[in-house]
Each structure stands twice: as C-alpha cells, then as structure tokens.
C-alpha cells in the first residue's frame, strides 16, 4: 500500500479524495498527517490533536463487495480492526461506542469517519479516516478524552502502530463480503460500549430517557430496549448516549 506522509493539512479525508480517478481499479493509498487543522468527526465534531503526537490518517480503498444497504459492515470491520491491533499493544478495557468511537474504559482514544463514493447502489470506493490519540498527554477541558500513553505509561512508535493498523485493515477489507454479515455484527455487538447495562440517552430536543443497548441492526441502527421487551432503533442524529 502506498503511504503518503504530510505535515499540516486541513483534513486527511479531503486530501485523499484527489487520488480517486473515477474508477475502482486502483491500489489503496493512505495519507497520514502530523497535524490536521480541520479534522472531522461524527456529528460534525472537530478532531483536535497535538502536532506530531498522534495518528491522523485516511485510507482510500477501492470498491468493496457491498451495496449501500450493507455499508455498516465496512464501518464495523474498521472498528474491529483498530480494536484488534490496540489489544496487541496491551491497551486496556477496549470497546466501541456506537457507531465507531474507540474507547478504553470510559475514555475516548480514537474515532473513525467513513465516506463512501457511490455509483448507483454500489460503493465505488471508500475513504476511511482514523484519528487515534497516541502520545498526547494533555487534553485540556476534554475530560472524556485520553491517549494510549496516558492509559499505559508507554510512549509508542507512531509508524509501528500505523503499519499494524493498515496491515490488519487490508487483510479484513479484502475478505469483506455481505455473506459474513452475521458474524461481523455479532463480533461488533460483543464490543459495544455500555451494552446490556442501563444507560441514559438524550433526544435532539434535550429530553432524556433510560434504556439498554442490545446491539445494532444490519444497516447500523442502534437497537435500544426502552422498556421490558420493548425495543426501538435509532439513527446517528436521533439519539446521544450520555456517559
């Protein structure tokens, strides 16, 4: 895989798009930045990091064998790949906060943002953006953020972690297909943050309710038990998990 390293750019996701030429027969390319000035996260959030201490990179990947209706499988596989590699670096208490925040205990250490380039109902190419807090040791007022270094006391080699994640991603994406949907979703559900415990949620209007995360649907909706044996599904902008 081709890896391009840059110093400071607004967004690795935006930067890597220029390598898509309109067809799906290209080699994957990764752009890794020492610093992003306008890094993006879910819900329009900004991903702020200290220059040179973390990993911010995006992978442009050719067509995966999925239709747009099965696009959540891609998101799930990316999250599972990152968690699997972090386990090898002995990061404790790993989980995934729906849809794809990487957690260690109650702290967020990473985030994933996937943008798909579509042709009709097929995914022509995917842009997988990953931000991982590695060696940063101060997050200011962000009390729910942490880094691999703060959690373990170890200073990590950024290139070593990057290579490990890209190798894992390459292997799992090559094998990705909708035929493996059940296994992938079960593996993802087993790693979900706050699964099977009573938790507080917030609607966009500010109203709160209690519920229990029971998993995700095949198209990635969050499945919450809101009363005894009464379930409701939510899209990303329809509910927020409070923790």
PDB file of N, CA, C and O in Angstrom, residues 118-181:
ATOM      1  N   UNK A 118     -20.223   6.673  -4.235  1.00  0.00           N
ATOM      2  CA  UNK A 118     -21.225   5.750  -4.745  1.00  0.00           C
ATOM      3  C   UNK A 118     -21.366   5.812  -6.255  1.00  0.00           C
ATOM      4  O   UNK A 118     -21.197   6.870  -6.865  1.00  0.00           O
ATOM      5  N   UNK A 119     -21.692   4.663  -6.829  1.00  0.00           N
ATOM      6  CA  UNK A 119     -22.117   4.556  -8.220  1.00  0.00           C
ATOM      7  C   UNK A 119     -23.387   3.723  -8.220  1.00  0.00           C
ATOM      8  O   UNK A 119     -23.352   2.530  -7.980  1.00  0.00           O
ATOM      9  N   UNK A 120     -24.522   4.412  -8.404  1.00  0.00           N
ATOM     10  CA  UNK A 120     -25.844   3.795  -8.287  1.00  0.00           C
ATOM     11  C   UNK A 120     -25.982   3.230  -6.867  1.00  0.00           C
ATOM     12  O   UNK A 120     -25.848   3.967  -5.903  1.00  0.00           O
ATOM     13  N   UNK A 121     -26.230   1.941  -6.716  1.00  0.00           N
ATOM     14  CA  UNK A 121     -26.406   1.371  -5.376  1.00  0.00           C
ATOM     15  C   UNK A 121     -25.144   0.699  -4.857  1.00  0.00           C
ATOM     16  O   UNK A 121     -25.155   0.073  -3.798  1.00  0.00           O
ATOM     17  N   UNK A 122     -24.042   0.827  -5.590  1.00  0.00           N
ATOM     18  CA  UNK A 122     -22.788   0.192  -5.194  1.00  0.00           C
ATOM     19  C   UNK A 122     -21.814   1.210  -4.610  1.00  0.00           C
ATOM     20  O   UNK A 122     -21.878   2.407  -4.905  1.00  0.00           O
ATOM     21  N   UNK A 123     -20.907   0.713  -3.796  1.00  0.00           N
ATOM     22  CA  UNK A 123     -19.831   1.536  -3.250  1.00  0.00           C
ATOM     23  C   UNK A 123     -18.645   1.437  -4.201  1.00  0.00           C
ATOM     24  O   UNK A 123     -18.013   0.393  -4.323  1.00  0.00           O
ATOM     25  N   UNK A 124     -18.343   2.535  -4.894  1.00  0.00           N
ATOM     26  CA  UNK A 124     -17.246   2.533  -5.864  1.00  0.00           C
ATOM     27  C   UNK A 124     -15.892   2.624  -5.176  1.00  0.00           C
ATOM     28  O   UNK A 124     -14.901   2.065  -5.643  1.00  0.00           O
ATOM     29  N   UNK A 125     -15.833   3.342  -4.072  1.00  0.00           N
ATOM     30  CA  UNK A 125     -14.599   3.481  -3.299  1.00  0.00           C
ATOM     31  C   UNK A 125     -14.977   4.011  -1.924  1.00  0.00           C
ATOM     32  O   UNK A 125     -16.052   4.586  -1.737  1.00  0.00           O
ATOM     33  N   UNK A 126     -14.105   3.789  -0.970  1.00  0.00           N
ATOM     34  CA  UNK A 126     -14.363   4.241   0.396  1.00  0.00           C
ATOM     35  C   UNK A 126     -13.176   5.021   0.928  1.00  0.00           C
ATOM     36  O   UNK A 126     -12.019   4.692   0.647  1.00  0.00           O
ATOM     37  N   UNK A 127     -13.481   6.059   1.677  1.00  0.00           N
ATOM     38  CA  UNK A 127     -12.454   6.845   2.366  1.00  0.00           C
ATOM     39  C   UNK A 127     -12.614   6.587   3.855  1.00  0.00           C
ATOM     40  O   UNK A 127     -13.638   6.927   4.450  1.00  0.00           O
ATOM     41  N   UNK A 128     -11.611   5.965   4.447  1.00  0.00           N
ATOM     42  CA  UNK A 128     -11.651   5.595   5.863  1.00  0.00           C
ATOM     43  C   UNK A 128     -10.705   6.510   6.626  1.00  0.00           C
ATOM     44  O   UNK A 128      -9.480   6.411   6.494  1.00  0.00           O
ATOM     45  N   UNK A 129     -11.270   7.414   7.401  1.00  0.00           N
ATOM     46  CA  UNK A 129     -10.458   8.326   8.202  1.00  0.00           C
ATOM     47  C   UNK A 129     -10.378   7.853   9.641  1.00  0.00           C
ATOM     48  O   UNK A 129     -11.401   7.509  10.246  1.00  0.00           O
ATOM     49  N   UNK A 130      -9.175   7.832  10.187  1.00  0.00           N
ATOM     50  CA  UNK A 130      -8.962   7.353  11.555  1.00  0.00           C
ATOM     51  C   UNK A 130      -8.120   8.355  12.328  1.00  0.00           C
ATOM     52  O   UNK A 130      -7.076   8.800  11.842  1.00  0.00           O
ATOM     53  N   UNK A 131      -8.600   8.731  13.496  1.00  0.00           N
ATOM     54  CA  UNK A 131      -7.818   9.547  14.416  1.00  0.00           C
ATOM     55  C   UNK A 131      -7.590   8.765  15.689  1.00  0.00           C
ATOM     56  O   UNK A 131      -8.530   8.189  16.248  1.00  0.00           O
ATOM     57  N   UNK A 132      -6.357   8.691  16.139  1.00  0.00           N
ATOM     58  CA  UNK A 132      -6.015   7.899  17.322  1.00  0.00           C
ATOM     59  C   UNK A 132      -5.101   8.704  18.233  1.00  0.00           C
ATOM     60  O   UNK A 132      -4.037   9.159  17.802  1.00  0.00           O
ATOM     61  N   UNK A 133      -5.535   8.906  19.462  1.00  0.00           N
ATOM     62  CA  UNK A 133      -4.719   9.618  20.452  1.00  0.00           C
ATOM     63  C   UNK A 133      -3.639   8.672  20.960  1.00  0.00           C
ATOM     64  O   UNK A 133      -3.940   7.693  21.642  1.00  0.00           O
ATOM     65  N   UNK A 134      -2.403   8.964  20.646  1.00  0.00           N
ATOM     66  CA  UNK A 134      -1.319   8.035  20.975  1.00  0.00           C
ATOM     67  C   UNK A 134      -0.434   8.558  22.101  1.00  0.00           C
ATOM     68  O   UNK A 134      -0.417   8.008  23.209  1.00  0.00           O
ATOM     69  N   UNK A 135       0.323   9.605  21.840  1.00  0.00           N
ATOM     70  CA  UNK A 135       1.295  10.081  22.836  1.00  0.00           C
ATOM     71  C   UNK A 135       0.940  11.426  23.457  1.00  0.00           C
ATOM     72  O   UNK A 135       1.717  11.974  24.233  1.00  0.00           O
ATOM     73  N   UNK A 136      -0.215  11.969  23.130  1.00  0.00           N
ATOM     74  CA  UNK A 136      -0.637  13.245  23.720  1.00  0.00           C
ATOM     75  C   UNK A 136      -0.902  13.059  25.215  1.00  0.00           C
ATOM     76  O   UNK A 136      -1.510  12.071  25.631  1.00  0.00           O
ATOM     77  N   UNK A 137      -0.458  14.016  26.020  1.00  0.00           N
ATOM     78  CA  UNK A 137      -0.629  13.858  27.473  1.00  0.00           C
ATOM     79  C   UNK A 137      -1.437  14.971  28.120  1.00  0.00           C
ATOM     80  O   UNK A 137      -1.506  15.061  29.350  1.00  0.00           O
ATOM     81  N   UNK A 138      -2.083  15.814  27.318  1.00  0.00           N
ATOM     82  CA  UNK A 138      -2.920  16.875  27.866  1.00  0.00           C
ATOM     83  C   UNK A 138      -4.067  17.153  26.909  1.00  0.00           C
ATOM     84  O   UNK A 138      -3.843  17.457  25.732  1.00  0.00           O
ATOM     85  N   UNK A 139      -5.286  17.045  27.404  1.00  0.00           N
ATOM     86  CA  UNK A 139      -6.462  17.285  26.571  1.00  0.00           C
ATOM     87  C   UNK A 139      -7.302  18.452  27.083  1.00  0.00           C
ATOM     88  O   UNK A 139      -8.461  18.593  26.711  1.00  0.00           O
ATOM     89  N   UNK A 140      -6.725  19.264  27.929  1.00  0.00           N
ATOM     90  CA  UNK A 140      -7.408  20.461  28.397  1.00  0.00           C
ATOM     91  C   UNK A 140      -8.718  20.136  29.076  1.00  0.00           C
ATOM     92  O   UNK A 140      -8.766  19.341  30.023  1.00  0.00           O
ATOM     93  N   UNK A 141      -9.796  20.737  28.575  1.00  0.00           N
ATOM     94  CA  UNK A 141     -11.115  20.552  29.181  1.00  0.00           C
ATOM     95  C   UNK A 141     -11.848  19.311  28.685  1.00  0.00           C
ATOM     96  O   UNK A 141     -12.982  19.051  29.105  1.00  0.00           O
ATOM     97  N   UNK A 142     -11.225  18.558  27.803  1.00  0.00           N
ATOM     98  CA  UNK A 142     -11.870  17.356  27.271  1.00  0.00           C
ATOM     99  C   UNK A 142     -11.679  16.197  28.255  1.00  0.00           C
ATOM    100  O   UNK A 142     -10.763  15.381  28.119  1.00  0.00           O
ATOM    101  N   UNK A 143     -12.553  16.122  29.244  1.00  0.00           N
ATOM    102  CA  UNK A 143     -12.387  15.162  30.339  1.00  0.00           C
ATOM    103  C   UNK A 143     -12.616  13.720  29.906  1.00  0.00           C
ATOM    104  O   UNK A 143     -12.182  12.792  30.589  1.00  0.00           O
ATOM    105  N   UNK A 144     -13.308  13.521  28.802  1.00  0.00           N
ATOM    106  CA  UNK A 144     -13.596  12.156  28.354  1.00  0.00           C
ATOM    107  C   UNK A 144     -12.597  11.651  27.314  1.00  0.00           C
ATOM    108  O   UNK A 144     -12.759  10.556  26.786  1.00  0.00           O
ATOM    109  N   UNK A 145     -11.564  12.458  27.030  1.00  0.00           N
ATOM    110  CA  UNK A 145     -10.536  12.049  26.072  1.00  0.00           C
ATOM    111  C   UNK A 145      -9.286  11.576  26.797  1.00  0.00           C
ATOM    112  O   UNK A 145      -8.941  12.069  27.869  1.00  0.00           O
ATOM    113  N   UNK A 146      -8.619  10.606  26.200  1.00  0.00           N
ATOM    114  CA  UNK A 146      -7.345  10.140  26.746  1.00  0.00           C
ATOM    115  C   UNK A 146      -6.498   9.622  25.592  1.00  0.00           C
ATOM    116  O   UNK A 146      -6.882   9.696  24.423  1.00  0.00           O
ATOM    117  N   UNK A 147      -5.311   9.114  25.921  1.00  0.00           N
ATOM    118  CA  UNK A 147      -4.397   8.607  24.902  1.00  0.00           C
ATOM    119  C   UNK A 147      -3.824   7.269  25.338  1.00  0.00           C
ATOM    120  O   UNK A 147      -3.903   6.891  26.519  1.00  0.00           O
ATOM    121  N   UNK A 148      -3.216   6.576  24.405  1.00  0.00           N
ATOM    122  CA  UNK A 148      -2.595   5.291  24.723  1.00  0.00           C
ATOM    123  C   UNK A 148      -1.492   5.469  25.761  1.00  0.00           C
ATOM    124  O   UNK A 148      -1.321   4.642  26.663  1.00  0.00           O
ATOM    125  N   UNK A 149      -0.753   6.566  25.659  1.00  0.00           N
ATOM    126  CA  UNK A 149       0.330   6.832  26.606  1.00  0.00           C
ATOM    127  C   UNK A 149      -0.200   7.079  28.010  1.00  0.00           C
ATOM    128  O   UNK A 149       0.330   6.547  28.995  1.00  0.00           O
ATOM    129  N   UNK A 150      -1.245   7.886  28.120  1.00  0.00           N
ATOM    130  CA  UNK A 150      -1.807   8.170  29.437  1.00  0.00           C
ATOM    131  C   UNK A 150      -2.383   6.916  30.081  1.00  0.00           C
ATOM    132  O   UNK A 150      -2.314   6.746  31.302  1.00  0.00           O
ATOM    133  N   UNK A 151      -2.916   6.033  29.282  1.00  0.00           N
ATOM    134  CA  UNK A 151      -3.567   4.833  29.812  1.00  0.00           C
ATOM    135  C   UNK A 151      -2.578   3.742  30.198  1.00  0.00           C
ATOM    136  O   UNK A 151      -2.880   2.901  31.050  1.00  0.00           O
ATOM    137  N   UNK A 152      -1.401   3.746  29.566  1.00  0.00           N
ATOM    138  CA  UNK A 152      -0.450   2.654  29.803  1.00  0.00           C
ATOM    139  C   UNK A 152       0.879   3.110  30.400  1.00  0.00           C
ATOM    140  O   UNK A 152       1.642   2.279  30.909  1.00  0.00           O
ATOM    141  N   UNK A 153       1.201   4.403  30.288  1.00  0.00           N
ATOM    142  CA  UNK A 153       2.501   4.896  30.725  1.00  0.00           C
ATOM    143  C   UNK A 153       3.600   4.637  29.718  1.00  0.00           C
ATOM    144  O   UNK A 153       4.774   4.906  29.983  1.00  0.00           O
ATOM    145  N   UNK A 154       3.240   4.160  28.537  1.00  0.00           N
ATOM    146  CA  UNK A 154       4.208   3.806  27.495  1.00  0.00           C
ATOM    147  C   UNK A 154       4.195   4.839  26.371  1.00  0.00           C
ATOM    148  O   UNK A 154       3.131   5.266  25.936  1.00  0.00           O
ATOM    149  N   UNK A 155       5.371   5.211  25.906  1.00  0.00           N
ATOM    150  CA  UNK A 155       5.488   6.062  24.714  1.00  0.00           C
ATOM    151  C   UNK A 155       5.547   5.151  23.493  1.00  0.00           C
ATOM    152  O   UNK A 155       6.389   4.247  23.416  1.00  0.00           O
ATOM    153  N   UNK A 156       4.664   5.369  22.537  1.00  0.00           N
ATOM    154  CA  UNK A 156       4.526   4.468  21.403  1.00  0.00           C
ATOM    155  C   UNK A 156       5.159   5.030  20.136  1.00  0.00           C
ATOM    156  O   UNK A 156       5.224   6.245  19.940  1.00  0.00           O
ATOM    157  N   UNK A 157       5.586   4.112  19.272  1.00  0.00           N
ATOM    158  CA  UNK A 157       6.111   4.457  17.959  1.00  0.00           C
ATOM    159  C   UNK A 157       4.933   4.597  16.997  1.00  0.00           C
ATOM    160  O   UNK A 157       4.220   3.626  16.727  1.00  0.00           O
ATOM    161  N   UNK A 158       4.724   5.793  16.478  1.00  0.00           N
ATOM    162  CA  UNK A 158       3.567   6.056  15.621  1.00  0.00           C
ATOM    163  C   UNK A 158       3.590   5.216  14.347  1.00  0.00           C
ATOM    164  O   UNK A 158       2.557   4.688  13.917  1.00  0.00           O
ATOM    165  N   UNK A 159       4.761   5.097  13.733  1.00  0.00           N
ATOM    166  CA  UNK A 159       4.864   4.332  12.486  1.00  0.00           C
ATOM    167  C   UNK A 159       4.537   2.857  12.709  1.00  0.00           C
ATOM    168  O   UNK A 159       3.937   2.205  11.841  1.00  0.00           O
ATOM    169  N   UNK A 160       4.911   2.329  13.857  1.00  0.00           N
ATOM    170  CA  UNK A 160       4.647   0.921  14.154  1.00  0.00           C
ATOM    171  C   UNK A 160       3.146   0.666  14.282  1.00  0.00           C
ATOM    172  O   UNK A 160       2.623  -0.322  13.749  1.00  0.00           O
ATOM    173  N   UNK A 161       2.456   1.548  14.961  1.00  0.00           N
ATOM    174  CA  UNK A 161       1.009   1.394  15.112  1.00  0.00           C
ATOM    175  C   UNK A 161       0.307   1.595  13.773  1.00  0.00           C
ATOM    176  O   UNK A 161      -0.613   0.847  13.420  1.00  0.00           O
ATOM    177  N   UNK A 162       0.732   2.597  13.012  1.00  0.00           N
ATOM    178  CA  UNK A 162       0.130   2.848  11.700  1.00  0.00           C
ATOM    179  C   UNK A 162       0.245   1.624  10.802  1.00  0.00           C
ATOM    180  O   UNK A 162      -0.737   1.194  10.190  1.00  0.00           O
ATOM    181  N   UNK A 163       1.435   1.055  10.711  1.00  0.00           N
ATOM    182  CA  UNK A 163       1.642  -0.121   9.853  1.00  0.00           C
ATOM    183  C   UNK A 163       0.776  -1.286  10.309  1.00  0.00           C
ATOM    184  O   UNK A 163       0.170  -1.991   9.487  1.00  0.00           O
ATOM    185  N   UNK A 164       0.705  -1.495  11.612  1.00  0.00           N
ATOM    186  CA  UNK A 164      -0.083  -2.615  12.134  1.00  0.00           C
ATOM    187  C   UNK A 164      -1.566  -2.452  11.790  1.00  0.00           C
ATOM    188  O   UNK A 164      -2.230  -3.408  11.385  1.00  0.00           O
ATOM    189  N   UNK A 165      -2.086  -1.243  11.934  1.00  0.00           N
ATOM    190  CA  UNK A 165      -3.493  -0.999  11.612  1.00  0.00           C
ATOM    191  C   UNK A 165      -3.749  -1.172  10.118  1.00  0.00           C
ATOM    192  O   UNK A 165      -4.734  -1.804   9.708  1.00  0.00           O
ATOM    193  N   UNK A 166      -2.870  -0.641   9.278  1.00  0.00           N
ATOM    194  CA  UNK A 166      -3.058  -0.763   7.831  1.00  0.00           C
ATOM    195  C   UNK A 166      -2.981  -2.212   7.372  1.00  0.00           C
ATOM    196  O   UNK A 166      -3.752  -2.637   6.499  1.00  0.00           O
ATOM    197  N   UNK A 167      -2.073  -2.988   7.945  1.00  0.00           N
ATOM    198  CA  UNK A 167      -1.968  -4.407   7.589  1.00  0.00           C
ATOM    199  C   UNK A 167      -3.251  -5.148   7.972  1.00  0.00           C
ATOM    200  O   UNK A 167      -3.770  -5.973   7.205  1.00  0.00           O
ATOM    201  N   UNK A 168      -3.749  -4.865   9.173  1.00  0.00           N
ATOM    202  CA  UNK A 168      -4.977  -5.517   9.644  1.00  0.00           C
ATOM    203  C   UNK A 168      -6.172  -5.112   8.775  1.00  0.00           C
ATOM    204  O   UNK A 168      -6.987  -5.950   8.378  1.00  0.00           O
ATOM    205  N   UNK A 169      -6.256  -3.823   8.480  1.00  0.00           N
ATOM    206  CA  UNK A 169      -7.348  -3.331   7.646  1.00  0.00           C
ATOM    207  C   UNK A 169      -7.316  -3.952   6.255  1.00  0.00           C
ATOM    208  O   UNK A 169      -8.350  -4.376   5.722  1.00  0.00           O
ATOM    209  N   UNK A 170      -6.141  -4.002   5.656  1.00  0.00           N
ATOM    210  CA  UNK A 170      -6.013  -4.563   4.313  1.00  0.00           C
ATOM    211  C   UNK A 170      -6.499  -6.005   4.263  1.00  0.00           C
ATOM    212  O   UNK A 170      -7.239  -6.404   3.357  1.00  0.00           O
ATOM    213  N   UNK A 171      -6.104  -6.784   5.268  1.00  0.00           N
ATOM    214  CA  UNK A 171      -6.488  -8.192   5.298  1.00  0.00           C
ATOM    215  C   UNK A 171      -7.995  -8.355   5.483  1.00  0.00           C
ATOM    216  O   UNK A 171      -8.642  -9.160   4.796  1.00  0.00           O
ATOM    217  N   UNK A 172      -8.576  -7.567   6.380  1.00  0.00           N
ATOM    218  CA  UNK A 172     -10.004  -7.724   6.670  1.00  0.00           C
ATOM    219  C   UNK A 172     -10.875  -7.140   5.560  1.00  0.00           C
ATOM    220  O   UNK A 172     -11.948  -7.674   5.266  1.00  0.00           O
ATOM    221  N   UNK A 173     -10.436  -6.063   4.936  1.00  0.00           N
ATOM    222  CA  UNK A 173     -11.235  -5.484   3.859  1.00  0.00           C
ATOM    223  C   UNK A 173     -11.245  -6.374   2.617  1.00  0.00           C
ATOM    224  O   UNK A 173     -12.247  -6.453   1.908  1.00  0.00           O
ATOM    225  N   UNK A 174     -10.121  -7.040   2.354  1.00  0.00           N
ATOM    226  CA  UNK A 174     -10.070  -7.961   1.212  1.00  0.00           C
ATOM    227  C   UNK A 174     -11.049  -9.114   1.386  1.00  0.00           C
ATOM    228  O   UNK A 174     -11.575  -9.661   0.407  1.00  0.00           O
ATOM    229  N   UNK A 175     -11.275  -9.501   2.642  1.00  0.00           N
ATOM    230  CA  UNK A 175     -12.149 -10.635   2.922  1.00  0.00           C
ATOM    231  C   UNK A 175     -13.592 -10.217   3.192  1.00  0.00           C
ATOM    232  O   UNK A 175     -14.452 -11.066   3.440  1.00  0.00           O
ATOM    233  N   UNK A 176     -13.877  -8.920   3.122  1.00  0.00           N
ATOM    234  CA  UNK A 176     -15.202  -8.415   3.479  1.00  0.00           C
ATOM    235  C   UNK A 176     -16.239  -8.756   2.424  1.00  0.00           C
ATOM    236  O   UNK A 176     -16.039  -8.554   1.233  1.00  0.00           O
ATOM    237  N   UNK A 177     -17.369  -9.272   2.877  1.00  0.00           N
ATOM    238  CA  UNK A 177     -18.495  -9.537   1.994  1.00  0.00           C
ATOM    239  C   UNK A 177     -19.756  -9.609   2.834  1.00  0.00           C
ATOM    240  O   UNK A 177     -19.711  -9.856   4.042  1.00  0.00           O
ATOM    241  N   UNK A 178     -20.891  -9.386   2.211  1.00  0.00           N
ATOM    242  CA  UNK A 178     -22.144  -9.402   2.962  1.00  0.00           C
ATOM    243  C   UNK A 178     -22.484 -10.802   3.471  1.00  0.00           C
ATOM    244  O   UNK A 178     -23.300 -10.943   4.386  1.00  0.00           O
ATOM    245  N   UNK A 179     -21.855 -11.839   2.908  1.00  0.00           N
ATOM    246  CA  UNK A 179     -22.098 -13.203   3.382  1.00  0.00           C
ATOM    247  C   UNK A 179     -21.610 -13.394   4.824  1.00  0.00           C
ATOM    248  O   UNK A 179     -22.072 -14.280   5.523  1.00  0.00           O
ATOM    249  N   UNK A 180     -20.691 -12.536   5.253  1.00  0.00           N
ATOM    250  CA  UNK A 180     -20.154 -12.647   6.611  1.00  0.00           C
ATOM    251  C   UNK A 180     -20.856 -11.687   7.567  1.00  0.00           C
ATOM    252  O   UNK A 180     -20.385 -11.438   8.668  1.00  0.00           O
ATOM    253  N   UNK A 181     -21.982 -11.147   7.140  1.00  0.00           N
ATOM    254  CA  UNK A 181     -22.680 -10.110   7.893  1.00  0.00           C
ATOM    255  C   UNK A 181     -22.998 -10.528   9.326  1.00  0.00           C
ATOM    256  O   UNK A 181     -22.715  -9.791  10.280  1.00  0.00           O
TER     257      UNK A 181
END
